[in-house]
mmCIF file of C-alpha atoms and ligand atoms in Angstrom:
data_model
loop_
_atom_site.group_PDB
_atom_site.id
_atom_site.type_symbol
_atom_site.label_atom_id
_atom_site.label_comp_id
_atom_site.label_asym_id
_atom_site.label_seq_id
_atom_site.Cartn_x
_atom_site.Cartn_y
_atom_site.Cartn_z
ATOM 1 C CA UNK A 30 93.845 87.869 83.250
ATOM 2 C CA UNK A 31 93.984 86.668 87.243
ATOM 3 C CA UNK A 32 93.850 89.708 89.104
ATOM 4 C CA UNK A 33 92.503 88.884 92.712
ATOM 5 C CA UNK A 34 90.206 90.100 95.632
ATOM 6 C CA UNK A 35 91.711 90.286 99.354
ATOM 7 C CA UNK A 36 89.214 87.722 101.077
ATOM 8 C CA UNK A 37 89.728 88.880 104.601
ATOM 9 C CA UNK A 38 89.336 92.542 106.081
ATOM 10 C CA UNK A 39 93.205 92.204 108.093
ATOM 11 C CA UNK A 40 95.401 90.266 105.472
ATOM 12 C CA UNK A 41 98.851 89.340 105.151
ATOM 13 C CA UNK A 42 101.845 90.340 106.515
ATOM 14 C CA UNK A 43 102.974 90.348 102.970
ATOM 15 C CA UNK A 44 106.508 92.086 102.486
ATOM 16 C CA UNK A 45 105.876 94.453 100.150
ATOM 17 C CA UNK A 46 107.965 96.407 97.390
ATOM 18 C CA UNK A 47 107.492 99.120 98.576
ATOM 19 C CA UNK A 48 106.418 99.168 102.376
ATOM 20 C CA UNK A 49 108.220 96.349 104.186
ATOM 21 C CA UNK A 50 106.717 93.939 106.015
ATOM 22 C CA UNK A 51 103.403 94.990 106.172
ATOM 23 C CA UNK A 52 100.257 93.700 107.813
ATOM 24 C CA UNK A 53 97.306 94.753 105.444
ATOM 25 C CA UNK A 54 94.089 96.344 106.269
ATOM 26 C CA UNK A 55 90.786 95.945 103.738
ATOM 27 C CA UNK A 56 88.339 98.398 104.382
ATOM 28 C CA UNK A 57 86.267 97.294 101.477
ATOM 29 C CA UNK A 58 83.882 94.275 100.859
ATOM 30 C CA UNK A 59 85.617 90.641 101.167
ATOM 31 C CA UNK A 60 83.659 89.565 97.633
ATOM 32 C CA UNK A 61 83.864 93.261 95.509
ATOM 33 C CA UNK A 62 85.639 96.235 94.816
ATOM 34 C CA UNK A 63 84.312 99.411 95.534
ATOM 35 C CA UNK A 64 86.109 102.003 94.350
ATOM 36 C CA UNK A 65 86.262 105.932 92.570
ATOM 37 C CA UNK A 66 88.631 104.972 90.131
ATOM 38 C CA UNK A 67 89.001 102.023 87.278
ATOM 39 C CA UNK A 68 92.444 101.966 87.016
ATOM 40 C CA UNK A 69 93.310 99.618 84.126
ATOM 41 C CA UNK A 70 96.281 98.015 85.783
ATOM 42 C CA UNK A 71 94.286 97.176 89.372
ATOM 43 C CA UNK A 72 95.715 94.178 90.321
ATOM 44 C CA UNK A 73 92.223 93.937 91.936
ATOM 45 C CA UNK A 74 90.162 93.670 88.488
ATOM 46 C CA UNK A 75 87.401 96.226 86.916
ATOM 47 C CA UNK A 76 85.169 98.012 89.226
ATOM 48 C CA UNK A 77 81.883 96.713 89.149
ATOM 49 C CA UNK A 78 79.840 99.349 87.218
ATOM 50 C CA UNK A 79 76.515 98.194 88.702
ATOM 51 C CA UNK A 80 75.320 96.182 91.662
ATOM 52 C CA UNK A 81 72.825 93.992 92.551
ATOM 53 C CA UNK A 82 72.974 94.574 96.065
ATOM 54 C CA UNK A 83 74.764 97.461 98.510
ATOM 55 C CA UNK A 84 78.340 96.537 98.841
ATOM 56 C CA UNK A 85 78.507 95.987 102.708
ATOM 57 C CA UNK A 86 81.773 97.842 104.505
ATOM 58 C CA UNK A 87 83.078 95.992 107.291
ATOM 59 C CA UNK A 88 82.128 98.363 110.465
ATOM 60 C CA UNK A 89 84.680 100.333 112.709
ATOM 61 C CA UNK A 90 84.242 97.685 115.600
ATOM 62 C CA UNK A 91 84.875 94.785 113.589
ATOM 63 C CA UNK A 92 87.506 96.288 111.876
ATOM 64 C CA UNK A 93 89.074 96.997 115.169
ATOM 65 C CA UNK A 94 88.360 93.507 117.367
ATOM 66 C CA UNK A 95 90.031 92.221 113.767
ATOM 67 C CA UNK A 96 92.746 94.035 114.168
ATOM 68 C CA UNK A 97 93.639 94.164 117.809
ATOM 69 C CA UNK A 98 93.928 89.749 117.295
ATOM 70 C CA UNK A 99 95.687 89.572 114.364
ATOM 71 C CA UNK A 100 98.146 92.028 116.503
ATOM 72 C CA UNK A 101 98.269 89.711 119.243
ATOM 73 C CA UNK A 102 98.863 86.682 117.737
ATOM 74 C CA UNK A 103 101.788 88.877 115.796
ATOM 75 C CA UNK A 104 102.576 90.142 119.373
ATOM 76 C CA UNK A 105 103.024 86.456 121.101
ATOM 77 C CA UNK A 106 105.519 84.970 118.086
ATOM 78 C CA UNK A 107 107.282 88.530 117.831
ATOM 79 C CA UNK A 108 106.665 88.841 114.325
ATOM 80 C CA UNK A 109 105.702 92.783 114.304
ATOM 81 C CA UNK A 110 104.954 94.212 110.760
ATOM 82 C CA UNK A 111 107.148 97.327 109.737
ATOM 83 C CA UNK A 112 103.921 98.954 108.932
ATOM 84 C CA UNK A 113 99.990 98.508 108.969
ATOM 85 C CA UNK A 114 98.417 99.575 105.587
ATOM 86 C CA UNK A 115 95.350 100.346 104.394
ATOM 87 C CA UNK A 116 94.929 98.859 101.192
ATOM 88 C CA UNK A 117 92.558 96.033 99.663
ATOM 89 C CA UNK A 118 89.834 96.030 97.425
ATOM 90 C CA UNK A 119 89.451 99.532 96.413
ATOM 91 C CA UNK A 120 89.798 102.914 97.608
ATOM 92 C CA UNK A 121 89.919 103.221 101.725
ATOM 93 C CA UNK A 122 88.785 106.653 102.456
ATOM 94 C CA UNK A 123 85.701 105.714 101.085
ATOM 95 C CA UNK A 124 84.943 104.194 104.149
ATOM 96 C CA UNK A 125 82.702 106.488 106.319
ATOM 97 C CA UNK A 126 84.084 105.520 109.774
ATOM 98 C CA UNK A 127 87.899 105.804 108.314
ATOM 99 C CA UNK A 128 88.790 108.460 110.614
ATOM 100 C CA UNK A 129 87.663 106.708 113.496
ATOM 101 C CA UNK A 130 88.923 103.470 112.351
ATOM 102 C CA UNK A 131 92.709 105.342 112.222
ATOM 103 C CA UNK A 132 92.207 106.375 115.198
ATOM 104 C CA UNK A 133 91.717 102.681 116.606
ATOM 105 C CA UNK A 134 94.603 102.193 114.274
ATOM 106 C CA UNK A 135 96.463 104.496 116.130
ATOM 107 C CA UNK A 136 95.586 103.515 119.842
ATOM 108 C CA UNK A 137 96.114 99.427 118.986
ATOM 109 C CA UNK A 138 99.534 100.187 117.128
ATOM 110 C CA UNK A 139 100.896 102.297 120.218
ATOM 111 C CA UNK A 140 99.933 99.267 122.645
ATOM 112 C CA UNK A 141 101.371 96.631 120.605
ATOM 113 C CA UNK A 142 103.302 97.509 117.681
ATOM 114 C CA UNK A 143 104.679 100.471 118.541
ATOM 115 C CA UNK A 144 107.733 100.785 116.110
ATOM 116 C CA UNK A 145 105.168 99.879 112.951
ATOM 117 C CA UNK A 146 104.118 102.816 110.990
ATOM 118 C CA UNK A 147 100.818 103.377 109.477
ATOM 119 C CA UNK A 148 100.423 103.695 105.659
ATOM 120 C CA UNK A 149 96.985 104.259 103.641
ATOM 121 C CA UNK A 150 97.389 103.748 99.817
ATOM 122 C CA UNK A 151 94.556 106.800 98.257
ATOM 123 C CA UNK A 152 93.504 107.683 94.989
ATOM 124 C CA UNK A 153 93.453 111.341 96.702
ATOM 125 C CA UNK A 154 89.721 111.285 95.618
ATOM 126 C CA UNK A 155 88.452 111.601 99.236
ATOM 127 C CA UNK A 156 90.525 114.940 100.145
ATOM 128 C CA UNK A 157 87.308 117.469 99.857
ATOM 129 C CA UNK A 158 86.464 115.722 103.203
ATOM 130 C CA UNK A 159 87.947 117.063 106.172
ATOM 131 C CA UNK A 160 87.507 114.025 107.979
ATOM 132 C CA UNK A 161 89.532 112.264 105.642
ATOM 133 C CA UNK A 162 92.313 114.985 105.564
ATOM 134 C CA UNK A 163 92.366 114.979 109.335
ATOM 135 C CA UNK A 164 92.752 111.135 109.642
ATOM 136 C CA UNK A 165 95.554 110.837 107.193
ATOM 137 C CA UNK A 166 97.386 113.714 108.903
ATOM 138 C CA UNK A 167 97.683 111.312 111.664
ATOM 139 C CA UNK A 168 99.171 108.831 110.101
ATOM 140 C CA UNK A 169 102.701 108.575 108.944
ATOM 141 C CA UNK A 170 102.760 107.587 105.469
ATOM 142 C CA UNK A 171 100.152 109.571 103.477
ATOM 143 C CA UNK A 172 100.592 107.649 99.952
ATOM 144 C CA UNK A 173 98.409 109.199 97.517
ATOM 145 C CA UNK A 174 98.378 108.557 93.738
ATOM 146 C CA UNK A 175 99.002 110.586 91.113
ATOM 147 C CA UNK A 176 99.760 108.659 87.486
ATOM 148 C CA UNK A 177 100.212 112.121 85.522
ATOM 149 C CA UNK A 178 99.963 115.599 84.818
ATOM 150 C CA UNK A 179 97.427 115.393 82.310
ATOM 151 C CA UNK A 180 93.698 114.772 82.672
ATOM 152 C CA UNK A 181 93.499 113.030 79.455
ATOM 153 C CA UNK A 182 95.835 110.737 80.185
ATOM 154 C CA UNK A 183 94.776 110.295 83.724
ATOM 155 C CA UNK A 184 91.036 109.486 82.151
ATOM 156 C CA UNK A 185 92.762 106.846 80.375
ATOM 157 C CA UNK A 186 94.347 105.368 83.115
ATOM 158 C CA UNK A 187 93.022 105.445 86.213
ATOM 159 C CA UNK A 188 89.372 106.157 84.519
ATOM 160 C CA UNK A 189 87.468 107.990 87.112
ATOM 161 C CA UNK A 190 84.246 108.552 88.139
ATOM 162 C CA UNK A 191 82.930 111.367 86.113
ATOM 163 C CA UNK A 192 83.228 114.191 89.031
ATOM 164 C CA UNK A 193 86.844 113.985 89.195
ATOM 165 C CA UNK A 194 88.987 117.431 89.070
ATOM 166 C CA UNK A 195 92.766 117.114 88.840
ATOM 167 C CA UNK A 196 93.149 120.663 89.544
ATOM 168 C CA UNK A 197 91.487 119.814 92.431
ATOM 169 C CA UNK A 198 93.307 116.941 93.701
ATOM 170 C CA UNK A 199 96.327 118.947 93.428
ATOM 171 C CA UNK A 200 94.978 121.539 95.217
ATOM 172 C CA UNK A 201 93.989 119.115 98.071
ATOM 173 C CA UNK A 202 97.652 117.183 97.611
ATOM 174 C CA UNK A 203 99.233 120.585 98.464
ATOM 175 C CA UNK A 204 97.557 121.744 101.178
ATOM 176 C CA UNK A 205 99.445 118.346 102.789
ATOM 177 C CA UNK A 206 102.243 121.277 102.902
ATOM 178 C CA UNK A 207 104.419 118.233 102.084
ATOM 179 C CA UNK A 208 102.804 115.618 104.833
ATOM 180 C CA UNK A 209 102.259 113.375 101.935
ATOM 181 C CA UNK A 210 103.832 111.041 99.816
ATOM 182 C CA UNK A 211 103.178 110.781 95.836
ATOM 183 C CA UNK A 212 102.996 107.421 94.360
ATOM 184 C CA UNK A 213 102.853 107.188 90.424
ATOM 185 C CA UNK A 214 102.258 104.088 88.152
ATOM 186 C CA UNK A 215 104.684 104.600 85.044
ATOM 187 C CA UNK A 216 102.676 101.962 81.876
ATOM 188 C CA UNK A 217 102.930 101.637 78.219
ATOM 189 C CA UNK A 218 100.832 99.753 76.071
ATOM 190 C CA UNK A 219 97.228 99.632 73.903
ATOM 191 C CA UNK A 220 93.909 100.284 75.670
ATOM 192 C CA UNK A 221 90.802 99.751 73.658
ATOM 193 C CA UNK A 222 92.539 101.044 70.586
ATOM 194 C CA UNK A 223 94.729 103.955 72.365
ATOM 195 C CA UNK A 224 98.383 104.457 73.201
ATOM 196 C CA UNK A 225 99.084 104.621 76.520
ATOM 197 C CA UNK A 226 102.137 105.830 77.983
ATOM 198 C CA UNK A 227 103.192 107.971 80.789
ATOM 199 C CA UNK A 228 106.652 107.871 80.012
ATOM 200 C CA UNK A 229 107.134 110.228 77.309
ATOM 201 C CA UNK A 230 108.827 113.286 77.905
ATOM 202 C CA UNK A 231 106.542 115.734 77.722
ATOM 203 C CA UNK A 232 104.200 113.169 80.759
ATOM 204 C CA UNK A 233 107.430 112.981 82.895
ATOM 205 C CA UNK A 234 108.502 116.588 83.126
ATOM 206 C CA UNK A 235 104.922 118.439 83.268
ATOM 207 C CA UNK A 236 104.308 115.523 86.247
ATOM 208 C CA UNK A 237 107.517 116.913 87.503
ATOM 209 C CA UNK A 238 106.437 120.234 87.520
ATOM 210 C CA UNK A 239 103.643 119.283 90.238
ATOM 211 C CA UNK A 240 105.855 117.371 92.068
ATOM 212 C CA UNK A 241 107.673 120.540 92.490
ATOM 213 C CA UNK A 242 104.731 122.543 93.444
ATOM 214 C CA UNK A 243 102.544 119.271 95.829
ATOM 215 C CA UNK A 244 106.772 119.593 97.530
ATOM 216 C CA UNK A 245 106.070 115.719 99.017
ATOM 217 C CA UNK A 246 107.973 114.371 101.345
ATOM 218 C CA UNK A 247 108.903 111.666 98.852
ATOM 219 C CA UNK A 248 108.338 110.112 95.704
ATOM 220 C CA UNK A 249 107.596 106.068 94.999
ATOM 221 C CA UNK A 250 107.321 105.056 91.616
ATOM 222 C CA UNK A 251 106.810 101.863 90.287
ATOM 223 C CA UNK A 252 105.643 99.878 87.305
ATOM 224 C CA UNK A 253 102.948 96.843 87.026
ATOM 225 C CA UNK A 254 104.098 93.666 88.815
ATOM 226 C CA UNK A 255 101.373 91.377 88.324
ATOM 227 C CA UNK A 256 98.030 90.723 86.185
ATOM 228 C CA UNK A 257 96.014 93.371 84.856
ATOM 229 C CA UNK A 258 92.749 93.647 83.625
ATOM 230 C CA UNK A 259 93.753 95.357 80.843
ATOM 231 C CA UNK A 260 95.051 93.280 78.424
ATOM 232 C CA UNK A 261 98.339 94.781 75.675
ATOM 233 C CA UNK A 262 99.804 96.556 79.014
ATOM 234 C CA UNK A 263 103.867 96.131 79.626
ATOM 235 C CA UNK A 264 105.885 96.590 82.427
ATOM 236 C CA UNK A 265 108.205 100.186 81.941
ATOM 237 C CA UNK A 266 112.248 99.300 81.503
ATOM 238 C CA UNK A 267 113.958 99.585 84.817
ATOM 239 C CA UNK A 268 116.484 101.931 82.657
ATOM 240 C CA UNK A 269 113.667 103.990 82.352
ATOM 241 C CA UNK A 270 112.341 103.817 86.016
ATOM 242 C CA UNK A 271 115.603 104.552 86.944
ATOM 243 C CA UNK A 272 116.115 107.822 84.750
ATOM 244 C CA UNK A 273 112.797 109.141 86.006
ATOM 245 C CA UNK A 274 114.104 108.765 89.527
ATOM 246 C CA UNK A 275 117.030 110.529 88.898
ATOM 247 C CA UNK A 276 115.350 113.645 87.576
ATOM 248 C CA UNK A 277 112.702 113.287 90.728
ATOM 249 C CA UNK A 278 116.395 113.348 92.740
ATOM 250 C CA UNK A 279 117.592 116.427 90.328
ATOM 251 C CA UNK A 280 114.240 118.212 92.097
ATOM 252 C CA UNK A 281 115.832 117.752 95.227
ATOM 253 C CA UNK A 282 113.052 115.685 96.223
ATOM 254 C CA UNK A 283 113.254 112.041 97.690
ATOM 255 C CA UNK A 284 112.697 108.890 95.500
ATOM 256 C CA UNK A 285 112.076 105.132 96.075
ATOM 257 C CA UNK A 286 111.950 102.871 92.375
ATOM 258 C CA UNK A 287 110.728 99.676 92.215
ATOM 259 C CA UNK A 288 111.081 97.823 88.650
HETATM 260 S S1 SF4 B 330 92.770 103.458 92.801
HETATM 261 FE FE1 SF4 B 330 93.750 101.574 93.498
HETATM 262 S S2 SF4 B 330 92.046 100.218 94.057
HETATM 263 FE FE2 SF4 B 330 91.180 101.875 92.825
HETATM 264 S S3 SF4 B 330 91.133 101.086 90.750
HETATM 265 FE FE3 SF4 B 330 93.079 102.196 90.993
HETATM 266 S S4 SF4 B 330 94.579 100.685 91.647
HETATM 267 FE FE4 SF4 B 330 92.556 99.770 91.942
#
């Protein structure tokens, strides 16, 4: 199916779902995805399991002359996004310069965008580095995923690389002592022969349980919007978005649903 690479390092302002109108940042090669997940909904295709060549980051300084015009030129026409967000093709806190690129981030938004917030979408796969932690501390909105409870069912959705430790991603999401926001992918459908479904009742209230414990400061959950890789995949009903919300609400915690 057409899923799609972001072809520029500052892209958009797309308005978003979620977000707003929001100016997009791609800390990730133009022409690949580099990333510590698979997820089989990524709107931006498989990850590449091998390379031929080193996937090439763009650096800090380009990221930030990049930035700083595309600001400018948003500046000059008043057309300010209502946040910047680091997204694109794969998984930003890969980058090694991302807490120095935040903090350009930072220093440009103050001087010329100063109402826009900051976002960075994470697969919370970066949070053993304190570098990482400390840069997204900075930042307003913390979005981190988090598609279940279960490892299994994680493994069969967001297939990560083989280190990967929920127990320890939910360690890391709580030491956020609620500076973070959760974002979950609800899916149904057949993968390579398996159910999937993080829907059922006994995925929705042991994810709830961690929600309780990670305490964010809200909750966005959403369905799939656009191509997959994965083909047999179907969007979840908004009826039963909209239940799931309401027992996120019931936890006294904040929720935004998008069908
Ligand atoms: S974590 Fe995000 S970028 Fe990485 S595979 Fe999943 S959806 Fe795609």
């Amino acid at each position: 199916m057409a899923t799609f690479l972001f072809d520029q390092i500052i892209f958009g302002p797309i308005k978003s779902r979620r977000l707003g109108v929001s100016l997009g940042v791609n800390l990730l090669p133009t022409d690949t995805k580099v990333c510590s997940f698979d997820c089989i909904y990524c709107e931006c295709g498989w990850t590449p399991r091998s390379r031929t060549q080193k996937a090439i980051l763009p650096p800090r300084t380009i990221v930030k002359q990049k930035l700083e015009e595309k600001l400018t030129e948003m500046f000059a026409k008043n057309e300010l996004p209502d946040v910047i967000t680091f997204a694109g093709n794969g998984e930003p806190t890969l980058h090694p310069e991302f807490e120095g690129i935040i903090d350009d981030t930072i220093e440009l938004r103050n001087l010329l965008a100063p109402s826009a917030k900051i976002a960075v979408l994470s697969n919370g796969t970066m949070l053993h580095k304190p570098a990482v932690v400390r840069a997204l501390l900075k930042i307003e909105d913390n979005i981190q995923k988090l598609d279940s409870a279960f490892d299994e069912t994680i493994r069969k959705i967001d297939c990560p690389a083989s280190n990967y430790s929920l127990k320890d991603v939910v360690k890391n999401l709580k030491s956020f002592k609620g500076k973070v926001i959760i974002q979950t992918l609800f899916v149904k459908g057949i993968f390579k022969d398996q159910i999937i479904d993080n829907t059922t009742e006994d995925e929705v209230s042991e994810w709830l349980k961690l929600i309780q414990e990670i305490k964010p400061s809200q909750v966005m959950i959403y369905t799939i919007d656009r191509d997959t890789p994965a083909t047999g995949l179907e969007k979840v009903k908004l009826e039963t978005m909209q239940s799931i919300g309401e027992r996120v609400k019931a936890i006294g915690c904040e929720v935004q649903v998008s069908g």
